[in-house]
Amino acid sequence: MEFMHNVVLEELCPVCGDKVSGYHYGLLTCESCKGFFKRTVQNNKKYVCIENQECRIDKTYRKRCPFCRFQKCLHVGMRLEAVRADRMRGGRNKFGPMYKRDRALKQQRKALTQASVVSSNLQRGFNEHSQPVPIIPCVTAREDLISLQPPLPSSSPGSYPCTLSNWTIKSDHTNSSVHSPGPPVENNIHSEEIFSTQLSRMPRLVIELLRCDVDELQLQQKINVYLQQQQNIWKKHGAPSTFSLMCHMAEQTLFSIVEWARRSIFFKQLKVELSAIAYHAGPTLANLVQRGQELAQKFHILQVDRQEFSCIKFLTVFNPDSPFIESVQEQVQGALLEYTLCTTSQCLGRFTHLLQCLSDIRSLSTLAEDYLWYKHLSGEVPCNSLLIEMLHAKRSCS
DNA sequence: ATAGCCTTGAGT
DNA sequence: ACTCAAGGCTAT
């Protein structure tokens, strides 16, 4: 228990970088930002920024601009609705389970990191370039991406259990509007223990991929915050097109994938061409959305776990357009095969299903890309520099 | 106004 | 009985 607590308290406040004192208003923050957020919301304070509304907020400067500090509080995901209108003290609120899952997730990430460092030291090389991988923090906030407005008190946290025979790994999903949540899984106190034990039997490559994985909770929070902001804007200026909204969501996801690719273990050895990105948009938008949902459903039925998902993502994002990438792809595919063989009793069945999913993602991604390019040529794509840049890069290559 | 410490109380 | 995230208090 003490160990669990330490994992959490080692972190830095996402607002100012000060020492975290616990979960406050939706996430881990320091004591001072907790107090600041509380005062601001309780007293309905209105601040004004005398600069450009982009003041740096850190431990030293956090007092200088309360406007930007509060914006940052909202941006990183502090929840207005966690401040009690009736000022009742003590007790618990609806975020309790979310905190618990977040703690478990962080604990598992830490176990992974430790196991992978040990494993790096013990084993030499699944390829000749193999070297101990530095520990890289998973926080990848791009603060310039989202304009800052208060979130709405609408989303309730849900659980997305990824289970497969021996492993039980849960991730938090606050947005369940696209895919339905999986069956409830009881909170297994010993899951971390089991997880660590089983880790030793997992293919090393799978461990590495998993360790570099995207912080889904953060990505979802960002997208949620964005959608919530949009709701405020719609009230004033009317709703934007679904397509424009999806471009924004795709852009957020894209940034996250780029960050993930940068962290990925082979990235430094590659001249990476990020190209095949799977997101939902289509020949007609509705058709592509439907195909995307079908794909999500397929993943759900198969109960694809994080390990498998990491491998599939790697195989999707990196195009086998050079002999080296091709060989790495083969290794990842091999690791996936090894993993599925040792976690299921279905022989090749599961692996074949996963490859089918991969193929679906690729074809969906091609359709989405064509559609986006068409929309771009007809001047309908909002100014999403990264999306368009990627599209241009892809088109100029092929 | 800030931020560190204290009190409270539902959930476990 | 214990935990820990709410609100409260108060020196700065």
Short mmCIF file of N, CA and C in Angstrom, two decimals, chain A residues 30-186:
data_model
loop_
_atom_site.label_atom_id
_atom_site.label_comp_id
_atom_site.label_asym_id
_atom_site.label_seq_id
_atom_site.Cartn_x
_atom_site.Cartn_y
_atom_site.Cartn_z
N CYS A 30 -0.42 19.39 -7.03
CA CYS A 30 0.23 19.80 -5.79
C CYS A 30 -0.81 20.48 -4.88
N GLU A 31 -0.40 20.73 -3.67
CA GLU A 31 -1.30 21.33 -2.67
C GLU A 31 -1.70 22.75 -3.07
N SER A 32 -0.76 23.48 -3.63
CA SER A 32 -1.05 24.88 -3.92
C SER A 32 -2.02 25.02 -5.10
N CYS A 33 -1.85 24.18 -6.12
CA CYS A 33 -2.78 24.27 -7.25
C CYS A 33 -4.16 23.75 -6.85
N LYS A 34 -4.18 22.80 -5.95
CA LYS A 34 -5.46 22.35 -5.41
C LYS A 34 -6.18 23.54 -4.75
N GLY A 35 -5.46 24.24 -3.88
CA GLY A 35 -6.04 25.37 -3.16
C GLY A 35 -6.45 26.49 -4.12
N PHE A 36 -5.58 26.73 -5.09
CA PHE A 36 -5.87 27.79 -6.07
C PHE A 36 -7.15 27.47 -6.85
N PHE A 37 -7.25 26.22 -7.28
CA PHE A 37 -8.42 25.80 -8.05
C PHE A 37 -9.69 25.93 -7.20
N LYS A 38 -9.58 25.50 -5.97
CA LYS A 38 -10.73 25.56 -5.06
C LYS A 38 -11.18 27.02 -4.85
N ARG A 39 -10.23 27.90 -4.54
CA ARG A 39 -10.57 29.31 -4.30
C ARG A 39 -11.22 29.93 -5.52
N THR A 40 -10.63 29.61 -6.68
CA THR A 40 -11.14 30.20 -7.91
C THR A 40 -12.59 29.79 -8.18
N VAL A 41 -12.85 28.49 -8.04
CA VAL A 41 -14.19 28.00 -8.36
C VAL A 41 -15.20 28.39 -7.29
N GLN A 42 -14.80 28.21 -6.03
CA GLN A 42 -15.73 28.52 -4.94
C GLN A 42 -16.14 30.00 -4.96
N ASN A 43 -15.19 30.85 -5.21
CA ASN A 43 -15.47 32.29 -5.14
C ASN A 43 -15.80 32.88 -6.51
N ASN A 44 -15.93 31.99 -7.49
CA ASN A 44 -16.27 32.40 -8.85
C ASN A 44 -15.39 33.57 -9.33
N LYS A 45 -14.11 33.40 -9.15
CA LYS A 45 -13.18 34.48 -9.48
C LYS A 45 -12.99 34.62 -10.98
N LYS A 46 -12.86 35.86 -11.42
CA LYS A 46 -12.56 36.13 -12.82
C LYS A 46 -11.20 36.82 -12.89
N TYR A 47 -10.31 36.24 -13.66
CA TYR A 47 -8.99 36.84 -13.78
C TYR A 47 -8.82 37.42 -15.17
N VAL A 48 -7.84 38.29 -15.29
CA VAL A 48 -7.49 38.84 -16.61
C VAL A 48 -6.00 38.67 -16.80
N CYS A 49 -5.62 38.25 -17.98
CA CYS A 49 -4.19 38.12 -18.28
C CYS A 49 -3.70 39.42 -18.89
N ILE A 50 -2.62 39.97 -18.34
CA ILE A 50 -2.11 41.24 -18.88
C ILE A 50 -1.14 41.00 -20.04
N GLU A 51 -0.83 39.72 -20.25
CA GLU A 51 0.05 39.40 -21.39
C GLU A 51 -0.77 38.84 -22.54
N ASN A 52 -0.29 37.71 -23.05
CA ASN A 52 -0.88 37.14 -24.25
C ASN A 52 -1.72 35.89 -23.97
N GLN A 53 -2.10 35.69 -22.75
CA GLN A 53 -2.82 34.48 -22.32
C GLN A 53 -2.03 33.21 -22.58
N GLU A 54 -0.72 33.35 -22.56
CA GLU A 54 0.10 32.15 -22.71
C GLU A 54 1.29 32.19 -21.75
N CYS A 55 1.01 32.70 -20.54
CA CYS A 55 2.08 32.83 -19.55
C CYS A 55 2.59 31.45 -19.13
N ARG A 56 3.89 31.43 -18.88
CA ARG A 56 4.51 30.21 -18.41
C ARG A 56 4.05 29.97 -16.97
N ILE A 57 3.61 28.76 -16.67
CA ILE A 57 3.20 28.44 -15.30
C ILE A 57 4.12 27.36 -14.75
N ASP A 58 4.97 27.75 -13.81
CA ASP A 58 5.76 26.75 -13.10
C ASP A 58 5.80 27.15 -11.64
N LYS A 59 6.57 26.41 -10.87
CA LYS A 59 6.55 26.64 -9.42
C LYS A 59 6.91 28.09 -9.08
N THR A 60 7.84 28.64 -9.81
CA THR A 60 8.29 30.01 -9.53
C THR A 60 7.27 31.05 -9.98
N TYR A 61 6.72 30.85 -11.18
CA TYR A 61 5.89 31.90 -11.78
C TYR A 61 4.39 31.69 -11.61
N ARG A 62 4.00 30.63 -10.91
CA ARG A 62 2.57 30.32 -10.88
C ARG A 62 1.72 31.43 -10.26
N LYS A 63 2.33 32.25 -9.39
CA LYS A 63 1.55 33.31 -8.75
C LYS A 63 1.34 34.51 -9.67
N ARG A 64 2.15 34.61 -10.70
CA ARG A 64 2.14 35.84 -11.51
C ARG A 64 0.85 36.04 -12.29
N CYS A 65 0.35 34.96 -12.89
CA CYS A 65 -0.84 35.13 -13.72
C CYS A 65 -1.90 34.09 -13.37
N PRO A 66 -2.81 34.46 -12.47
CA PRO A 66 -3.85 33.50 -12.09
C PRO A 66 -4.74 33.10 -13.27
N PHE A 67 -4.90 34.01 -14.24
CA PHE A 67 -5.71 33.67 -15.41
C PHE A 67 -5.13 32.45 -16.12
N CYS A 68 -3.84 32.55 -16.45
CA CYS A 68 -3.21 31.44 -17.19
C CYS A 68 -3.09 30.19 -16.32
N ARG A 69 -2.93 30.42 -15.03
CA ARG A 69 -2.84 29.26 -14.13
C ARG A 69 -4.16 28.50 -14.12
N PHE A 70 -5.25 29.25 -14.04
CA PHE A 70 -6.55 28.59 -14.02
C PHE A 70 -6.84 27.90 -15.36
N GLN A 71 -6.48 28.57 -16.44
CA GLN A 71 -6.65 27.95 -17.76
C GLN A 71 -5.88 26.64 -17.83
N LYS A 72 -4.68 26.67 -17.27
CA LYS A 72 -3.87 25.45 -17.31
C LYS A 72 -4.49 24.35 -16.44
N CYS A 73 -5.04 24.76 -15.30
CA CYS A 73 -5.74 23.79 -14.45
C CYS A 73 -6.81 23.07 -15.25
N LEU A 74 -7.60 23.85 -16.00
CA LEU A 74 -8.69 23.25 -16.78
C LEU A 74 -8.12 22.41 -17.91
N HIS A 75 -7.08 22.92 -18.52
CA HIS A 75 -6.48 22.24 -19.66
C HIS A 75 -5.95 20.85 -19.28
N VAL A 76 -5.30 20.76 -18.13
CA VAL A 76 -4.75 19.46 -17.76
C VAL A 76 -5.83 18.51 -17.24
N GLY A 77 -7.04 19.05 -17.01
CA GLY A 77 -8.15 18.15 -16.69
C GLY A 77 -8.73 18.28 -15.29
N MET A 78 -8.42 19.37 -14.57
CA MET A 78 -9.04 19.53 -13.25
C MET A 78 -10.53 19.77 -13.45
N ARG A 79 -11.34 19.17 -12.59
CA ARG A 79 -12.78 19.14 -12.82
C ARG A 79 -13.54 20.12 -11.94
N LEU A 80 -14.23 21.02 -12.60
CA LEU A 80 -15.03 22.02 -11.88
C LEU A 80 -16.05 21.35 -10.97
N GLU A 81 -16.64 20.26 -11.47
CA GLU A 81 -17.74 19.64 -10.72
C GLU A 81 -17.26 18.92 -9.46
N ALA A 82 -15.94 18.80 -9.28
CA ALA A 82 -15.44 18.17 -8.06
C ALA A 82 -15.41 19.18 -6.90
N VAL A 83 -15.54 20.46 -7.23
CA VAL A 83 -15.66 21.47 -6.17
C VAL A 83 -17.12 21.50 -5.74
N ARG A 84 -17.35 21.28 -4.48
CA ARG A 84 -18.72 21.11 -4.02
C ARG A 84 -19.44 22.44 -3.83
N ALA A 85 -20.61 22.50 -4.41
CA ALA A 85 -21.40 23.74 -4.30
C ALA A 85 -21.85 23.95 -2.87
N ASP A 86 -22.13 22.82 -2.17
CA ASP A 86 -22.63 22.96 -0.80
C ASP A 86 -21.50 23.03 0.24
N ARG A 87 -20.29 22.95 -0.24
CA ARG A 87 -19.09 23.05 0.61
C ARG A 87 -19.03 21.96 1.69
N MET A 88 -19.71 20.87 1.45
CA MET A 88 -19.68 19.79 2.45
C MET A 88 -18.26 19.22 2.56
N ARG A 89 -17.85 18.93 3.77
CA ARG A 89 -16.49 18.43 3.97
C ARG A 89 -16.49 16.91 4.02
N GLY A 90 -15.30 16.37 3.82
CA GLY A 90 -15.09 14.93 3.99
C GLY A 90 -15.80 14.07 2.96
N GLY A 91 -15.83 12.77 3.23
CA GLY A 91 -16.54 11.86 2.35
C GLY A 91 -15.84 11.61 1.03
N ARG A 92 -16.55 11.04 0.10
CA ARG A 92 -16.01 10.68 -1.20
C ARG A 92 -16.90 11.21 -2.31
N ASN A 93 -16.34 11.35 -3.50
CA ASN A 93 -17.17 11.74 -4.64
C ASN A 93 -17.10 10.68 -5.73
N LYS A 94 -17.70 10.98 -6.88
CA LYS A 94 -17.80 9.97 -7.94
C LYS A 94 -16.44 9.68 -8.61
N PHE A 95 -15.43 10.48 -8.30
CA PHE A 95 -14.14 10.26 -8.95
C PHE A 95 -13.31 9.16 -8.29
N GLY A 96 -13.78 8.73 -7.11
CA GLY A 96 -13.02 7.70 -6.39
C GLY A 96 -12.55 6.54 -7.24
N PRO A 97 -13.46 5.87 -7.96
CA PRO A 97 -13.05 4.73 -8.78
C PRO A 97 -12.03 5.11 -9.86
N MET A 98 -12.18 6.33 -10.39
CA MET A 98 -11.25 6.79 -11.43
C MET A 98 -9.83 6.91 -10.85
N TYR A 99 -9.76 7.50 -9.65
CA TYR A 99 -8.46 7.63 -8.99
C TYR A 99 -7.84 6.26 -8.78
N LYS A 100 -8.67 5.32 -8.38
CA LYS A 100 -8.19 3.98 -8.08
C LYS A 100 -7.61 3.32 -9.33
N ARG A 101 -8.33 3.45 -10.44
CA ARG A 101 -7.84 2.85 -11.68
C ARG A 101 -6.57 3.51 -12.17
N ASP A 102 -6.54 4.84 -12.01
CA ASP A 102 -5.37 5.58 -12.45
C ASP A 102 -4.14 5.15 -11.65
N ARG A 103 -4.34 4.96 -10.37
CA ARG A 103 -3.26 4.50 -9.50
C ARG A 103 -2.76 3.12 -9.96
N ALA A 104 -3.72 2.22 -10.23
CA ALA A 104 -3.35 0.87 -10.65
C ALA A 104 -2.58 0.91 -11.96
N LEU A 105 -3.03 1.77 -12.87
CA LEU A 105 -2.38 1.89 -14.18
C LEU A 105 -0.95 2.38 -14.02
N LYS A 106 -0.78 3.38 -13.16
CA LYS A 106 0.56 3.93 -12.95
C LYS A 106 1.46 2.88 -12.33
N GLN A 107 0.88 2.13 -11.41
CA GLN A 107 1.63 1.06 -10.77
C GLN A 107 2.12 0.04 -11.80
N GLN A 108 1.21 -0.30 -12.71
CA GLN A 108 1.58 -1.29 -13.72
C GLN A 108 2.63 -0.75 -14.68
N ARG A 109 2.48 0.52 -15.03
CA ARG A 109 3.49 1.14 -15.89
C ARG A 109 4.85 1.09 -15.22
N LYS A 110 4.86 1.34 -13.92
CA LYS A 110 6.13 1.33 -13.20
C LYS A 110 6.72 -0.07 -13.19
N ALA A 111 5.85 -1.06 -12.95
CA ALA A 111 6.31 -2.45 -12.95
C ALA A 111 6.92 -2.79 -14.30
N LEU A 112 6.26 -2.31 -15.36
CA LEU A 112 6.75 -2.57 -16.71
C LEU A 112 8.12 -1.95 -16.93
N THR A 113 8.24 -0.69 -16.52
CA THR A 113 9.50 0.01 -16.71
C THR A 113 10.63 -0.72 -15.99
N GLN A 114 10.35 -1.10 -14.74
CA GLN A 114 11.38 -1.78 -13.97
C GLN A 114 11.74 -3.10 -14.61
N ALA A 115 10.69 -3.84 -15.02
CA ALA A 115 10.93 -5.15 -15.61
C ALA A 115 11.72 -5.01 -16.90
N SER A 116 11.42 -3.96 -17.67
CA SER A 116 12.09 -3.83 -18.96
C SER A 116 13.54 -3.43 -18.78
N VAL A 117 13.84 -2.64 -17.74
CA VAL A 117 15.23 -2.27 -17.48
C VAL A 117 16.03 -3.52 -17.06
N VAL A 118 15.41 -4.30 -16.15
CA VAL A 118 16.05 -5.53 -15.71
C VAL A 118 16.28 -6.45 -16.91
N SER A 119 15.20 -6.56 -17.71
CA SER A 119 15.28 -7.44 -18.87
C SER A 119 16.33 -6.95 -19.86
N SER A 120 16.48 -5.62 -20.01
CA SER A 120 17.50 -5.08 -20.91
C SER A 120 18.88 -5.46 -20.44
N ASN A 121 19.06 -5.43 -19.13
CA ASN A 121 20.37 -5.74 -18.59
C ASN A 121 20.68 -7.23 -18.68
N LEU A 122 19.63 -8.05 -18.49
CA LEU A 122 19.86 -9.48 -18.50
C LEU A 122 20.04 -10.04 -19.90
N GLN A 123 19.16 -9.57 -20.79
CA GLN A 123 19.19 -10.16 -22.12
C GLN A 123 19.96 -9.25 -23.05
N ARG A 124 20.66 -9.82 -23.96
CA ARG A 124 21.30 -9.04 -24.99
C ARG A 124 20.68 -9.37 -26.30
N GLY A 125 19.97 -8.40 -26.83
CA GLY A 125 19.62 -8.31 -28.16
C GLY A 125 18.64 -9.22 -28.85
N PHE A 126 17.51 -8.60 -29.17
CA PHE A 126 16.66 -9.22 -30.16
C PHE A 126 17.08 -8.71 -31.53
N ASN A 127 17.97 -7.71 -31.57
CA ASN A 127 18.66 -7.37 -32.81
C ASN A 127 20.00 -6.74 -32.48
N GLU A 128 20.81 -6.53 -33.47
CA GLU A 128 22.18 -6.09 -33.23
C GLU A 128 22.28 -4.68 -32.66
N HIS A 129 21.23 -3.87 -32.86
CA HIS A 129 21.29 -2.50 -32.37
C HIS A 129 20.81 -2.39 -30.94
N SER A 130 20.43 -3.51 -30.37
CA SER A 130 19.80 -3.47 -29.05
C SER A 130 20.66 -2.78 -28.00
N GLN A 131 20.00 -1.92 -27.22
CA GLN A 131 20.69 -1.25 -26.12
C GLN A 131 19.67 -0.93 -25.05
N PRO A 132 20.14 -0.73 -23.81
CA PRO A 132 19.18 -0.41 -22.76
C PRO A 132 18.39 0.84 -23.14
N VAL A 133 17.09 0.77 -22.97
CA VAL A 133 16.25 1.88 -23.35
C VAL A 133 16.10 2.83 -22.18
N PRO A 134 16.36 4.14 -22.39
CA PRO A 134 16.22 5.08 -21.28
C PRO A 134 14.76 5.18 -20.84
N ILE A 135 14.57 5.50 -19.57
CA ILE A 135 13.21 5.67 -19.06
C ILE A 135 12.72 7.04 -19.50
N ILE A 136 11.63 7.03 -20.23
CA ILE A 136 11.09 8.28 -20.75
C ILE A 136 9.74 8.52 -20.12
N PRO A 137 9.53 9.72 -19.57
CA PRO A 137 8.22 9.96 -18.97
C PRO A 137 7.12 9.91 -20.02
N CYS A 138 5.95 9.44 -19.58
CA CYS A 138 4.87 9.25 -20.53
C CYS A 138 4.06 10.52 -20.78
N VAL A 139 4.37 11.58 -20.05
CA VAL A 139 3.59 12.80 -20.23
C VAL A 139 4.02 13.50 -21.50
N THR A 140 3.07 13.71 -22.38
CA THR A 140 3.42 14.28 -23.68
C THR A 140 2.48 15.41 -24.06
N ALA A 141 2.23 16.28 -23.09
CA ALA A 141 1.24 17.32 -23.35
C ALA A 141 1.71 18.31 -24.40
N ARG A 142 0.87 18.60 -25.35
CA ARG A 142 1.11 19.67 -26.32
C ARG A 142 0.17 20.78 -25.95
N GLU A 143 0.68 21.73 -25.16
CA GLU A 143 -0.23 22.70 -24.61
C GLU A 143 -0.77 23.68 -25.64
N ASP A 144 -0.07 23.77 -26.75
CA ASP A 144 -0.52 24.73 -27.74
C ASP A 144 -1.68 24.21 -28.57
N LEU A 145 -2.08 22.97 -28.32
CA LEU A 145 -3.07 22.36 -29.21
C LEU A 145 -4.51 22.71 -28.87
N ILE A 146 -4.74 22.94 -27.59
CA ILE A 146 -6.13 23.12 -27.20
C ILE A 146 -6.32 24.50 -26.61
N SER A 147 -7.29 25.21 -27.10
CA SER A 147 -7.59 26.48 -26.46
C SER A 147 -8.27 26.17 -25.14
N LEU A 148 -8.25 27.13 -24.26
CA LEU A 148 -8.57 26.77 -22.88
C LEU A 148 -9.91 27.26 -22.42
N GLN A 149 -10.79 26.34 -22.15
CA GLN A 149 -12.10 26.67 -21.60
C GLN A 149 -12.54 25.60 -20.64
N PRO A 150 -13.45 25.95 -19.73
CA PRO A 150 -13.83 24.98 -18.71
C PRO A 150 -14.54 23.76 -19.28
N PRO A 151 -14.23 22.57 -18.74
CA PRO A 151 -14.95 21.37 -19.16
C PRO A 151 -16.35 21.35 -18.57
N LEU A 152 -17.22 20.59 -19.19
CA LEU A 152 -18.58 20.47 -18.68
C LEU A 152 -18.68 19.27 -17.77
N PRO A 153 -19.57 19.33 -16.80
CA PRO A 153 -19.71 18.20 -15.87
C PRO A 153 -20.55 17.09 -16.45
N SER A 154 -20.10 16.52 -17.57
CA SER A 154 -20.95 15.52 -18.19
C SER A 154 -20.39 14.11 -18.17
N SER A 155 -19.08 13.99 -18.46
CA SER A 155 -18.56 12.64 -18.65
C SER A 155 -18.39 11.92 -17.34
N SER A 156 -18.79 10.67 -17.32
CA SER A 156 -18.52 9.86 -16.14
C SER A 156 -17.52 8.79 -16.52
N PRO A 157 -16.58 8.50 -15.64
CA PRO A 157 -15.52 7.58 -15.99
C PRO A 157 -16.04 6.17 -16.17
N GLY A 158 -15.49 5.47 -17.16
CA GLY A 158 -15.85 4.08 -17.39
C GLY A 158 -14.60 3.24 -17.41
N SER A 159 -14.76 1.97 -17.32
CA SER A 159 -13.59 1.11 -17.30
C SER A 159 -13.52 0.29 -18.55
N TYR A 160 -12.33 0.16 -19.11
CA TYR A 160 -12.14 -0.61 -20.31
C TYR A 160 -11.16 -1.72 -20.00
N PRO A 161 -11.70 -2.82 -19.55
CA PRO A 161 -10.79 -3.87 -19.14
C PRO A 161 -10.19 -4.59 -20.34
N CYS A 162 -8.92 -4.81 -20.32
CA CYS A 162 -8.28 -5.59 -21.35
C CYS A 162 -7.79 -6.86 -20.70
N THR A 163 -8.50 -7.93 -20.89
CA THR A 163 -8.11 -9.14 -20.21
C THR A 163 -7.82 -10.24 -21.19
N LEU A 164 -6.91 -11.08 -20.84
CA LEU A 164 -6.63 -12.22 -21.67
C LEU A 164 -5.94 -13.26 -20.80
N SER A 165 -6.54 -14.37 -20.67
CA SER A 165 -6.07 -15.45 -19.81
C SER A 165 -5.36 -14.95 -18.57
N ASN A 166 -4.06 -15.01 -18.55
CA ASN A 166 -3.34 -14.73 -17.30
C ASN A 166 -3.22 -13.26 -16.94
N TRP A 167 -3.23 -12.40 -17.93
CA TRP A 167 -3.00 -10.98 -17.63
C TRP A 167 -4.28 -10.23 -17.39
N THR A 168 -4.25 -9.31 -16.46
CA THR A 168 -5.36 -8.41 -16.27
C THR A 168 -4.81 -7.01 -16.23
N ILE A 169 -5.01 -6.28 -17.31
CA ILE A 169 -4.51 -4.92 -17.37
C ILE A 169 -5.67 -4.03 -17.71
N LYS A 170 -5.88 -3.03 -16.89
CA LYS A 170 -7.00 -2.14 -17.16
C LYS A 170 -6.50 -0.79 -17.57
N SER A 171 -7.25 -0.15 -18.45
CA SER A 171 -6.95 1.24 -18.76
C SER A 171 -8.22 2.04 -18.59
N ASP A 172 -8.04 3.33 -18.33
CA ASP A 172 -9.19 4.18 -18.12
C ASP A 172 -9.73 4.71 -19.43
N HIS A 173 -11.02 4.65 -19.56
CA HIS A 173 -11.64 5.26 -20.73
C HIS A 173 -12.78 6.11 -20.25
N THR A 174 -12.65 7.42 -20.41
CA THR A 174 -13.72 8.28 -19.94
C THR A 174 -14.74 8.51 -21.04
N ASN A 175 -14.41 8.21 -22.27
CA ASN A 175 -15.35 8.44 -23.36
C ASN A 175 -15.83 7.11 -23.90
N SER A 176 -17.08 6.81 -23.65
CA SER A 176 -17.57 5.53 -24.14
C SER A 176 -18.62 5.73 -25.21
N SER A 177 -18.56 6.88 -25.90
CA SER A 177 -19.60 7.17 -26.86
C SER A 177 -19.45 6.36 -28.14
N VAL A 178 -18.25 5.94 -28.47
CA VAL A 178 -18.06 5.22 -29.73
C VAL A 178 -18.22 3.72 -29.54
N HIS A 179 -17.44 3.17 -28.61
CA HIS A 179 -17.60 1.75 -28.39
C HIS A 179 -18.20 1.48 -27.02
N SER A 180 -18.95 0.42 -26.92
CA SER A 180 -19.56 0.12 -25.64
C SER A 180 -18.53 -0.45 -24.69
N PRO A 181 -18.67 -0.16 -23.41
CA PRO A 181 -17.69 -0.67 -22.44
C PRO A 181 -17.78 -2.18 -22.30
N GLY A 182 -16.69 -2.77 -21.93
CA GLY A 182 -16.64 -4.21 -21.78
C GLY A 182 -17.34 -4.65 -20.51
N PRO A 183 -17.40 -5.95 -20.29
CA PRO A 183 -18.04 -6.45 -19.09
C PRO A 183 -17.27 -6.00 -17.86
N PRO A 184 -17.98 -5.76 -16.76
CA PRO A 184 -17.27 -5.29 -15.57
C PRO A 184 -16.31 -6.35 -15.05
N VAL A 185 -15.15 -5.90 -14.64
CA VAL A 185 -14.16 -6.81 -14.11
C VAL A 185 -13.88 -6.40 -12.68
N GLU A 186 -13.94 -7.33 -11.78
CA GLU A 186 -13.71 -6.99 -10.38
C GLU A 186 -12.27 -6.53 -10.20
#
